XYZ file of C-alpha atoms in Angstrom:
708
model
C 83.937 119.215 95.513
C 81.873 116.410 96.531
C 83.779 113.272 96.232
C 82.384 109.979 96.381
C 84.870 107.135 96.763
C 83.524 103.347 95.505
C 85.314 100.123 94.100
C 86.269 99.485 90.941
C 83.882 97.034 89.154
C 85.367 95.580 85.954
C 84.675 95.249 83.242
C 82.048 97.834 83.193
C 84.211 100.745 84.359
C 87.364 99.793 82.492
C 86.441 102.236 79.380
C 85.905 105.332 82.149
C 89.037 104.697 83.632
C 91.119 104.831 80.460
C 89.467 107.593 79.231
C 90.685 109.330 82.365
C 94.193 108.206 81.957
C 94.040 109.209 78.441
C 92.302 112.708 79.260
C 95.712 113.095 82.016
C 98.497 111.577 80.126
C 98.446 109.345 83.477
C 100.318 105.706 83.556
C 103.625 104.439 82.238
C 102.342 103.603 79.260
C 101.834 107.229 77.826
C 105.022 107.897 78.748
C 106.640 105.483 76.644
C 104.274 105.982 73.897
C 101.837 102.895 74.104
C 97.966 103.037 73.994
C 95.964 102.199 76.588
C 93.002 100.079 75.868
C 90.211 98.794 78.033
C 91.518 95.031 77.225
C 94.816 96.185 78.354
C 93.895 97.721 81.254
C 91.981 94.653 82.500
C 94.692 92.279 81.738
C 96.965 94.565 83.977
C 94.768 94.063 86.481
C 94.148 90.653 86.251
C 98.049 89.804 85.958
C 98.893 92.083 88.821
C 96.443 90.445 91.114
C 94.196 93.196 92.026
C 93.153 93.218 95.417
C 91.671 96.829 95.827
C 90.965 99.534 93.499
C 89.384 102.982 94.616
C 87.510 104.998 92.073
C 86.962 108.833 93.662
C 84.293 110.347 91.615
C 82.951 113.756 91.044
C 79.572 114.450 89.671
C 80.058 111.323 88.045
C 83.354 111.716 86.847
C 86.365 109.930 87.684
C 88.954 112.739 89.414
C 91.126 110.031 90.941
C 92.090 106.600 91.475
C 94.238 104.437 93.415
C 95.203 100.239 93.442
C 96.392 97.748 95.558
C 97.994 94.576 94.274
C 100.315 91.515 95.300
C 102.707 92.271 92.416
C 103.733 95.622 90.544
C 106.287 95.917 87.825
C 107.371 92.306 88.054
C 107.845 92.493 91.972
C 106.036 90.562 94.145
C 105.174 92.003 97.912
C 106.811 90.212 100.886
C 104.913 89.200 103.754
C 102.676 91.939 105.756
C 102.948 93.795 102.735
C 101.051 95.132 99.417
C 102.015 96.978 96.716
C 100.566 100.261 95.531
C 100.185 101.780 92.369
C 98.191 103.856 89.933
C 97.468 106.319 92.465
C 96.730 108.978 90.367
C 94.728 112.481 91.044
C 93.444 115.016 88.421
C 95.110 118.121 88.557
C 91.968 119.739 89.956
C 91.861 117.269 92.852
C 95.611 117.550 94.095
C 96.855 119.792 96.881
C 93.888 119.889 98.902
C 91.337 117.704 101.339
C 90.742 115.204 98.683
C 94.228 113.697 98.566
C 94.155 113.734 102.157
C 91.048 111.662 102.224
C 92.605 109.449 99.413
C 95.257 108.410 101.876
C 93.112 107.975 104.747
C 91.046 105.338 102.589
C 93.808 103.631 101.528
C 95.400 103.393 105.212
C 92.183 102.332 106.366
C 91.623 99.357 104.220
C 95.423 98.166 104.734
C 94.808 98.161 108.525
C 91.369 96.211 108.127
C 93.334 93.410 105.927
C 96.269 93.040 108.944
C 98.431 94.828 106.166
C 101.791 96.309 107.764
C 103.558 97.866 104.727
C 102.688 99.471 101.384
C 105.306 100.200 98.785
C 104.841 102.275 95.558
C 107.555 103.254 92.757
C 107.302 107.021 91.787
C 109.347 108.894 89.555
C 111.309 111.801 91.252
C 110.811 114.381 88.560
C 106.960 113.690 89.727
C 107.451 116.570 92.360
C 103.326 116.832 93.301
C 103.220 113.138 93.709
C 106.672 112.545 95.522
C 106.013 115.295 98.019
C 102.618 113.810 98.955
C 104.137 110.227 99.471
C 106.549 111.840 101.605
C 104.066 113.632 103.695
C 102.488 110.168 104.019
C 105.013 108.620 105.720
C 106.706 106.911 102.505
C 110.432 106.665 102.674
C 113.454 105.063 100.638
C 114.075 102.291 102.995
C 116.823 100.321 100.967
C 117.845 102.645 98.050
C 117.521 106.480 98.009
C 118.350 106.426 94.072
C 116.391 105.972 91.217
C 116.403 102.628 89.682
C 117.644 101.575 86.087
C 113.859 102.753 85.065
C 113.941 106.125 86.753
C 111.445 104.876 89.439
C 112.229 105.696 92.820
C 110.828 102.585 95.365
C 109.583 104.183 98.546
C 107.781 101.799 101.430
C 105.434 103.405 104.439
C 105.570 101.425 107.655
C 102.680 103.665 108.694
C 99.864 100.756 108.527
C 101.484 98.715 110.780
C 101.768 101.738 113.344
C 98.058 102.595 113.067
C 96.808 98.739 113.117
C 98.596 98.925 116.454
C 97.431 102.051 117.783
C 94.160 100.819 117.007
C 94.311 97.580 118.708
C 95.792 98.822 121.794
C 92.722 101.700 122.101
C 90.526 98.848 121.396
C 91.569 96.757 124.620
C 89.565 97.849 127.367
C 91.916 96.116 129.578
C 94.534 98.532 129.044
C 92.622 101.865 129.821
C 94.430 103.337 127.215
C 92.986 105.948 124.675
C 95.006 106.878 121.817
C 93.907 110.212 120.004
C 92.961 109.131 116.360
C 96.640 108.882 114.512
C 97.066 109.598 110.795
C 99.132 110.487 108.094
C 98.272 114.078 108.821
C 100.355 113.944 112.237
C 103.482 112.623 110.932
C 106.694 114.034 111.805
C 110.222 112.995 112.106
C 112.281 113.202 114.967
C 115.404 114.282 112.986
C 113.582 116.938 110.858
C 113.805 116.638 106.886
C 117.382 116.486 105.414
C 118.538 116.561 102.021
C 115.792 115.324 99.850
C 113.538 113.783 102.137
C 113.768 110.564 100.725
C 115.569 108.849 103.921
C 114.145 111.024 106.408
C 113.857 109.177 109.845
C 115.436 106.148 108.326
C 118.246 104.473 110.075
C 120.477 101.120 109.525
C 120.349 99.510 113.517
C 123.730 97.535 114.823
C 121.697 94.421 114.024
C 122.094 95.576 110.524
C 118.276 95.817 110.229
C 116.580 98.899 108.675
C 114.204 100.955 110.670
C 111.649 103.929 110.209
C 111.082 106.355 113.044
C 108.162 108.533 113.003
C 107.002 111.238 115.445
C 103.375 111.902 115.473
C 101.281 114.553 117.869
C 97.532 114.533 117.709
C 95.853 116.796 120.223
C 98.977 117.624 122.058
C 100.073 113.921 122.667
C 103.702 113.771 121.565
C 104.395 109.817 120.253
C 107.659 108.254 118.839
C 107.549 105.185 116.749
C 110.648 103.131 115.079
C 109.453 100.693 113.072
C 111.288 97.505 111.366
C 110.857 98.269 107.684
C 111.263 94.815 106.968
C 108.247 93.660 108.419
C 106.201 96.509 109.929
C 107.059 95.557 113.569
C 107.106 98.346 115.952
C 110.729 97.881 117.892
C 110.087 101.041 120.029
C 107.188 103.287 120.954
C 106.994 105.950 123.532
C 104.040 108.427 124.455
C 104.378 111.351 126.248
C 108.234 110.266 126.858
C 106.850 107.099 128.726
C 108.236 103.561 126.942
C 105.222 101.666 125.890
C 106.780 98.925 123.616
C 106.452 96.374 125.760
C 102.898 96.821 125.944
C 102.653 97.199 122.267
C 104.433 94.042 121.848
C 101.865 92.005 124.197
C 99.140 93.113 122.242
C 99.889 92.950 118.759
C 101.162 89.528 119.628
C 103.754 89.624 116.456
C 105.007 86.364 115.239
C 108.513 85.400 114.282
C 109.696 86.209 111.097
C 109.976 83.002 109.074
C 113.205 81.485 109.388
C 115.562 82.146 106.410
C 115.428 79.263 103.739
C 118.745 77.780 102.992
C 119.384 74.673 100.169
C 122.593 72.629 100.000
C 122.136 70.909 96.452
C 125.070 70.513 94.143
C 124.852 72.502 91.034
C 125.859 71.351 87.723
C 129.104 72.407 85.662
C 128.472 72.985 81.655
C 131.759 74.322 80.569
C 132.454 77.200 82.004
C 128.874 77.791 83.150
C 127.351 76.785 86.507
C 123.870 76.055 87.078
C 122.197 75.571 90.189
C 118.706 75.982 92.125
C 117.980 78.894 94.817
C 115.847 78.657 98.199
C 112.647 79.572 96.417
C 113.155 77.184 93.232
C 114.587 79.721 90.847
C 116.973 78.455 88.305
C 120.319 80.453 88.201
C 123.185 80.235 85.495
C 126.552 81.786 86.138
C 129.789 82.108 83.929
C 133.401 82.310 85.452
C 133.903 85.260 83.191
C 130.428 87.483 83.421
C 129.593 90.041 85.606
C 126.329 89.137 87.342
C 124.052 85.943 86.575
C 123.626 84.980 83.146
C 120.382 83.704 83.353
C 117.506 83.742 86.011
C 114.533 81.934 86.165
C 112.521 82.466 88.881
C 109.747 79.270 89.764
C 106.732 79.558 87.701
C 103.543 80.994 88.362
C 100.329 79.279 88.674
C 97.673 81.680 89.138
C 97.367 83.535 85.891
C 99.649 86.582 87.227
C 102.903 88.148 86.175
C 106.016 85.682 86.833
C 107.657 88.139 89.163
C 111.148 87.728 87.797
C 112.525 91.178 89.280
C 111.645 90.313 93.014
C 109.734 86.838 93.170
C 107.770 85.900 96.228
C 108.903 83.445 98.983
C 107.714 80.413 98.088
C 107.689 77.049 100.366
C 109.009 74.602 97.895
C 110.803 71.364 97.582
C 113.415 70.593 95.580
C 114.713 66.798 94.783
C 117.894 66.238 93.071
C 118.056 63.641 90.277
C 120.914 62.116 88.461
C 120.913 65.117 85.427
C 118.783 68.026 87.086
C 116.286 68.555 89.839
C 112.295 68.411 90.219
C 110.881 71.034 92.146
C 107.468 71.206 93.435
C 105.625 74.399 95.492
C 102.688 73.992 97.812
C 99.776 74.257 95.312
C 101.302 71.021 93.140
C 103.062 73.309 90.617
C 105.800 71.400 89.305
C 108.994 72.370 87.355
C 111.594 69.610 86.182
C 115.104 70.846 84.845
C 117.180 68.585 82.809
C 120.773 69.368 82.511
C 122.315 68.223 79.030
C 125.597 68.816 77.477
C 123.811 71.216 74.941
C 122.196 73.233 77.890
C 118.684 73.130 79.843
C 115.407 71.057 79.261
C 112.755 72.604 81.323
C 108.938 71.425 81.566
C 106.653 73.306 84.205
C 103.456 71.821 84.933
C 99.777 72.834 86.441
C 98.388 70.831 89.757
C 96.519 67.690 88.069
C 92.999 68.828 87.825
C 93.712 72.557 86.704
C 91.654 73.159 83.406
C 91.813 77.200 83.716
C 93.480 78.380 80.518
C 96.281 80.904 80.689
C 97.478 80.274 84.139
C 100.737 79.260 83.915
C 103.421 81.983 83.139
C 107.156 82.201 83.384
C 109.703 85.010 82.553
C 113.308 83.708 82.099
C 115.544 86.986 82.622
C 119.130 86.644 80.584
C 121.830 89.189 82.055
C 124.002 89.374 78.838
C 124.212 93.250 78.572
C 126.003 94.084 75.334
C 125.210 92.546 71.842
C 122.328 91.900 70.153
C 118.607 90.142 70.938
C 115.949 88.447 68.475
C 112.916 86.970 68.722
C 111.689 84.732 65.952
C 108.416 82.804 65.344
C 106.617 80.844 62.814
C 104.450 83.164 60.625
C 106.023 86.288 62.089
C 108.594 88.585 60.681
C 112.004 88.076 62.816
C 112.593 91.304 65.347
C 116.043 91.830 65.887
C 118.803 94.874 67.060
C 121.150 95.804 69.502
C 119.923 95.954 73.161
C 118.315 99.053 74.037
C 116.205 98.107 77.227
C 112.891 100.095 76.982
C 113.139 100.179 73.046
C 114.225 96.967 71.920
C 112.902 94.919 74.245
C 110.233 97.285 75.411
C 109.978 97.700 79.250
C 106.450 98.605 80.647
C 106.757 97.972 84.400
C 103.469 97.955 85.858
C 101.831 98.388 82.416
C 102.966 95.115 80.380
C 99.832 94.494 78.672
C 100.052 97.463 76.617
C 102.556 95.863 74.741
C 100.451 92.790 73.824
C 99.186 94.165 70.760
C 102.213 94.937 68.910
C 105.147 93.005 71.123
C 103.874 89.536 71.292
C 103.786 86.551 69.297
C 102.785 82.798 69.077
C 104.701 80.647 71.532
C 104.735 77.459 70.006
C 108.203 76.977 67.810
C 109.048 80.637 69.341
C 112.804 81.446 69.606
C 114.700 83.894 71.549
C 118.454 84.691 70.906
C 120.880 86.910 73.056
C 124.425 87.251 71.784
C 127.471 89.052 72.877
C 130.243 88.625 70.811
C 132.501 90.753 73.398
C 132.371 88.155 75.645
C 131.997 85.414 73.660
C 128.640 84.670 75.342
C 125.410 83.540 74.133
C 121.785 82.420 75.092
C 119.171 80.508 73.291
C 115.557 79.770 74.435
C 113.378 77.603 72.113
C 109.762 77.502 73.075
C 107.036 74.523 72.621
C 103.254 74.844 73.085
C 100.540 76.380 72.395
C 100.376 80.510 74.211
C 102.205 83.455 73.695
C 105.487 85.388 74.162
C 106.015 89.096 74.961
C 109.107 89.982 73.279
C 110.181 91.549 76.831
C 110.602 87.825 77.766
C 107.169 86.694 79.488
C 105.654 83.357 78.108
C 102.463 82.590 79.172
C 100.851 78.799 78.219
C 97.123 78.017 76.982
C 97.073 74.723 78.979
C 98.669 73.297 82.010
C 102.299 72.315 80.558
C 105.149 74.841 79.202
C 107.937 73.379 77.767
C 111.609 75.284 76.795
C 115.097 74.359 75.945
C 117.810 76.733 76.904
C 120.960 76.643 75.261
C 124.272 78.197 76.624
C 127.045 79.229 74.104
C 130.250 80.166 74.501
C 133.020 81.532 72.028
C 136.211 83.221 72.340
C 135.394 86.613 73.734
C 136.503 89.757 71.483
C 136.836 91.943 74.153
C 140.501 93.737 73.784
C 141.209 96.728 76.117
C 143.161 99.668 74.472
C 146.547 100.999 74.799
C 147.173 103.178 77.845
C 147.849 107.034 76.955
C 151.235 107.642 75.979
C 153.521 110.210 77.891
C 153.513 113.411 76.156
C 156.422 114.036 73.813
C 156.778 117.679 74.212
C 155.870 119.814 77.370
C 152.899 118.410 79.066
C 149.680 120.171 80.393
C 150.019 121.443 83.817
C 147.522 121.973 86.419
C 146.803 125.508 88.388
C 144.353 126.670 90.561
C 141.188 128.575 89.679
C 138.924 130.865 91.109
C 135.791 129.359 93.039
C 137.719 126.641 94.011
C 138.290 125.272 90.254
C 141.152 123.228 89.291
C 142.585 123.812 85.709
C 144.861 121.480 83.514
C 145.891 123.437 80.328
C 148.331 122.784 77.407
C 151.790 124.634 77.172
C 150.249 126.770 74.289
C 147.001 127.350 75.839
C 144.747 125.893 73.053
C 143.810 123.455 75.314
C 142.387 123.472 78.669
C 140.242 120.987 81.132
C 138.212 122.892 84.133
C 137.178 120.686 87.025
C 135.426 121.985 90.429
C 135.033 119.839 93.220
C 131.986 118.137 92.096
C 133.783 116.763 88.834
C 134.891 118.087 85.345
C 132.674 120.989 84.192
C 134.279 121.512 80.529
C 136.888 120.508 77.751
C 138.680 122.494 75.255
C 140.929 121.323 72.736
C 142.633 123.247 69.697
C 140.715 126.115 70.641
C 137.844 124.019 69.921
C 135.122 123.498 72.743
C 134.736 119.827 73.061
C 132.321 120.119 76.053
C 130.859 122.663 77.593
C 129.709 123.338 81.320
C 126.431 121.131 81.719
C 126.191 122.193 85.323
C 122.674 122.683 85.755
C 120.340 123.271 88.867
C 117.468 122.313 86.720
C 115.874 118.570 86.629
C 117.263 116.076 84.409
C 115.061 113.195 83.653
C 114.692 111.793 87.286
C 117.955 113.736 88.478
C 117.250 116.732 90.631
C 120.011 118.746 88.994
C 123.585 118.041 86.912
C 126.436 118.871 89.340
C 128.952 118.905 86.453
C 129.421 117.600 82.925
C 131.582 114.694 84.124
C 131.211 113.584 88.182
C 132.027 110.188 89.878
C 129.736 107.981 91.878
C 130.018 104.745 93.526
C 126.368 103.288 92.347
C 124.829 99.691 93.547
C 125.383 96.601 91.235
C 124.292 97.252 88.052
C 123.292 93.581 87.306
C 120.894 93.490 90.377
C 117.709 91.967 88.392
C 115.148 94.432 90.319
C 116.963 97.655 89.851
C 119.477 97.640 87.213
C 121.643 100.254 86.864
C 120.798 103.104 89.353
C 121.161 106.962 88.403
C 123.532 109.027 90.655
C 124.076 112.678 91.363
C 127.268 114.007 93.373
C 128.657 111.445 95.601
C 130.731 112.931 98.272
C 132.522 109.964 99.334
C 134.613 110.519 96.212
C 137.546 112.807 95.790
C 140.004 114.091 93.235
C 143.230 113.802 92.978
C 145.865 115.497 90.114
C 147.593 112.232 90.356
C 146.094 108.614 89.958
C 147.310 107.322 92.977
C 147.273 103.642 91.759
C 150.558 102.847 92.954
C 149.859 103.811 96.365
C 146.685 102.656 97.264
C 146.548 104.980 100.497
C 143.500 105.464 102.719
C 141.298 102.056 101.637
C 137.859 103.821 102.531
C 139.136 106.868 100.481
C 137.420 106.253 96.829
C 139.330 109.032 94.397
C 139.402 109.764 90.209
C 141.847 111.697 88.540
C 142.804 112.796 85.229
C 145.710 113.679 82.968
C 145.863 114.238 79.350
C 148.322 114.058 76.267
C 150.340 117.581 74.991
C 147.249 119.325 73.398
C 144.545 117.698 75.193
C 143.232 116.015 72.633
C 143.278 112.719 74.619
C 142.031 112.365 78.378
C 142.586 109.295 80.482
C 140.334 109.009 83.320
C 141.153 106.944 86.330
C 139.365 105.772 89.476
C 140.831 103.912 92.416
C 138.730 102.332 95.153
C 139.684 100.293 98.144
C 137.652 97.033 98.904
C 135.740 99.060 101.694
C 133.710 99.450 98.452
C 133.793 96.116 97.227
C 130.567 94.846 95.268
C 129.889 98.240 94.030
C 130.129 100.005 90.610
C 132.988 102.676 90.607
C 130.751 105.411 87.714
C 132.121 108.453 85.959
C 128.763 110.048 84.465
C 128.807 112.116 81.498
C 126.530 114.546 80.144
C 127.360 115.383 76.619
C 126.421 118.614 74.713
C 122.357 118.426 74.841
C 122.201 118.910 70.749
C 123.749 115.424 70.151
C 121.245 113.324 68.369
C 123.192 109.910 67.870
C 126.242 107.714 69.093
C 127.767 104.834 67.306
C 128.596 101.793 69.541
C 130.689 99.143 68.861
C 129.143 95.735 68.685
C 131.748 92.939 68.989
C 131.954 92.274 65.879
C 134.022 95.119 64.834
C 130.972 97.199 63.153
C 129.564 100.571 64.664
C 125.964 100.657 64.876
C 124.275 103.899 65.242
C 121.386 104.439 67.852
C 119.171 107.532 68.009
C 118.408 109.673 71.087
C 114.546 109.198 70.028
C 113.015 106.748 67.859
C 110.216 108.003 65.920
C 109.781 104.815 64.083
C 109.279 102.510 66.678
C 107.670 102.391 70.570
C 108.477 102.863 73.457
C 109.631 106.697 72.617
C 110.770 107.444 76.314
C 113.852 106.341 78.320
C 115.821 103.370 76.964
C 119.395 102.282 77.798
C 122.245 100.037 76.435
C 125.559 98.980 77.495
C 128.518 98.849 75.269
C 132.304 98.624 75.833
C 133.766 101.056 73.115
C 131.375 104.519 72.305
C 131.694 107.145 70.092
C 129.789 110.467 68.702
C 130.358 113.371 66.533
C 130.539 116.956 68.193
C 131.386 120.298 66.478
C 135.171 119.792 67.289
C 135.321 116.408 66.082
C 134.792 112.886 67.134
C 135.167 111.679 70.505
C 136.078 108.217 71.508
C 135.362 106.574 74.725
C 137.137 103.020 75.517
C 138.469 101.174 78.748
C 141.956 100.911 78.974
C 141.856 98.738 82.371
C 139.818 97.962 85.002
C 137.382 94.947 86.196
C 134.235 94.497 83.797
C 134.649 97.996 82.256
C 131.312 98.687 80.456
C 129.505 102.127 79.106
C 125.878 102.442 80.072
C 124.412 104.845 77.286
C 120.815 106.366 78.635
C 118.555 108.139 76.602
C 115.857 109.982 78.106
C 113.539 112.769 76.446
C 116.205 115.257 77.518
C 118.792 113.616 75.962
C 122.073 111.315 76.546
C 123.804 110.954 79.693
C 126.685 108.322 80.013
C 128.110 106.367 82.617
C 131.749 104.602 82.526
C 131.481 101.837 84.554
C 134.028 99.141 86.198
C 133.402 96.859 89.248
C 135.271 97.204 92.950
C 137.122 94.168 93.896
C 137.115 92.628 97.262
C 141.061 91.415 97.049
C 142.871 95.057 97.257
C 142.261 98.508 95.468
C 140.646 98.583 92.416
C 141.719 100.744 89.553
C 139.940 101.509 86.088
C 141.588 103.492 83.552
C 139.495 105.064 80.215
C 140.893 106.687 77.178
C 139.006 109.541 75.771
C 139.728 110.537 72.728
C 139.367 113.749 70.318
C 139.693 113.385 66.332
C 139.854 116.620 65.042
C 137.266 116.907 61.500
C 140.499 118.118 59.565
C 141.956 114.533 60.530
C 139.221 112.112 59.873
C 140.251 109.731 57.107
């Protein structure tokens, strides 16, 4: 294969590129069931701020592409960083020298432009791509689990290493000649352990995260330790000799910008609190709601996406006003926020004299997870439904423009509404001025001004926890040991049984009917490498994180099982545990989790894989009505992964109807995920910082013979 690398030219190359994507089924839009058009591709490149995009051709045909952007998936690059996306290679071009050349071209461009860090997102089930990224020095420096959308975030600090080595070699006064170093020479000083996602990653005593590499070009053993936040080399040795001071002198690293703090009083609107953060973002909290109710980052003025998931660092000046704030950034873009009894009046303006259309964009993010969402606009049919992120509203990280044809409405007069009857909260946004509103939330003005009103609603919440499981009225089930380290909880008559392993619950039988068969599998399930059990515990990162959402978890060895719940005796506060008990015939189970303040701020989850033949579930919508959600929806796009939150869940199995509801806990919610492989549930509650946190869940089987 004789490959040629050249720069993308738009609009000339757009059609050929999308044909390449279509031919190989590349890109998140394809996975989600959206068409990728030439117009959408060009808009994607524009609003993500395309910096560099390689086309790799063989015989005039595209066999690979690779792009670099300041924004990807609504997340902005940090200082010294560029985000890598659209690194796609045809099957015939993988696994050989061409992938290596693509990395070399990419890293050379990054070094030439002073970039120290590059980050990308990959689906763990894409083993070919994941393996290539790990070999090229990409690591999971913050989270080793996939985010809510199923993508794993990886960062490479290698550009900073290569740039420093190049600078030292180029200095004639030093007299140091380093062999050419590239990603091919990378080896970890700790060896590959586990998945390799965090190979060489360590948390330093000062709290910062570093990545260590070992390279051995032409026999010279070099070890680097690099700060994962800014790409600075913290330690370097060449054949055992420490060269850290020398490299720092040559590189002349400038101090990181100091953290920006802001001390402006917020406003109270009933039980809501409204305030401004240091980057000019608008935040709304509610005393009873887990996580922010609304996050509205400072508007974008360059025609790019409003990077709401991870906003860029901005130099802003915020002035307090009697009824709100006025914030201005270095470009002269202004946002005025007026706080009224009804909510917020917001006006965004581009710098005076700006005439280019479509430059101003905002993306208010609403954190209500349960309930309904609707979008209405004059002359358009109202779109409404239960919140199913990925299905409604659609979610196309990095490919947002692919939904514009079917999932956007005129901006002027449009209204978005979120209602959560369970929590008694609601948010409504009314838009004014010409432009377009995407159903997922981004608004782009046609002119230099964008106005909108935010109404914060509150009613009496409908959330009521269920009663605790009653004590058995006849001889209750008893625990016994089993083979291969298993435990068994069996009813007195032998017709009911729960089998557990060290990983979690394997199977559940009641009334001689198998309710949950053993779902343990060594095969991948969506972005999970395997299923450790049918139900397994995990301690997860904050489900309300705007950038990540609810993460995916496999077996978590920090959590142990006990045959008693331990809720009256917290014991070792560092030991998280879970337990199970049942009624006499094991048609009702109570699952209990206990975690000490050591794990404060995390979510304690019980992950459940129901039988694979389950096609639909029912969620209680907060108004007392059960709504049915299909695992796959053939009538709407996208058809890939979606997820929802609820507080009550039920579904039908051959043995009967299973209902899951919270009994006790901090902010209990049930996460319902539906990738193409079928449903996966997570029973989640928050761990507090003021003592042991106890949550209880009731799982009830109602046999078909007992149905009304």
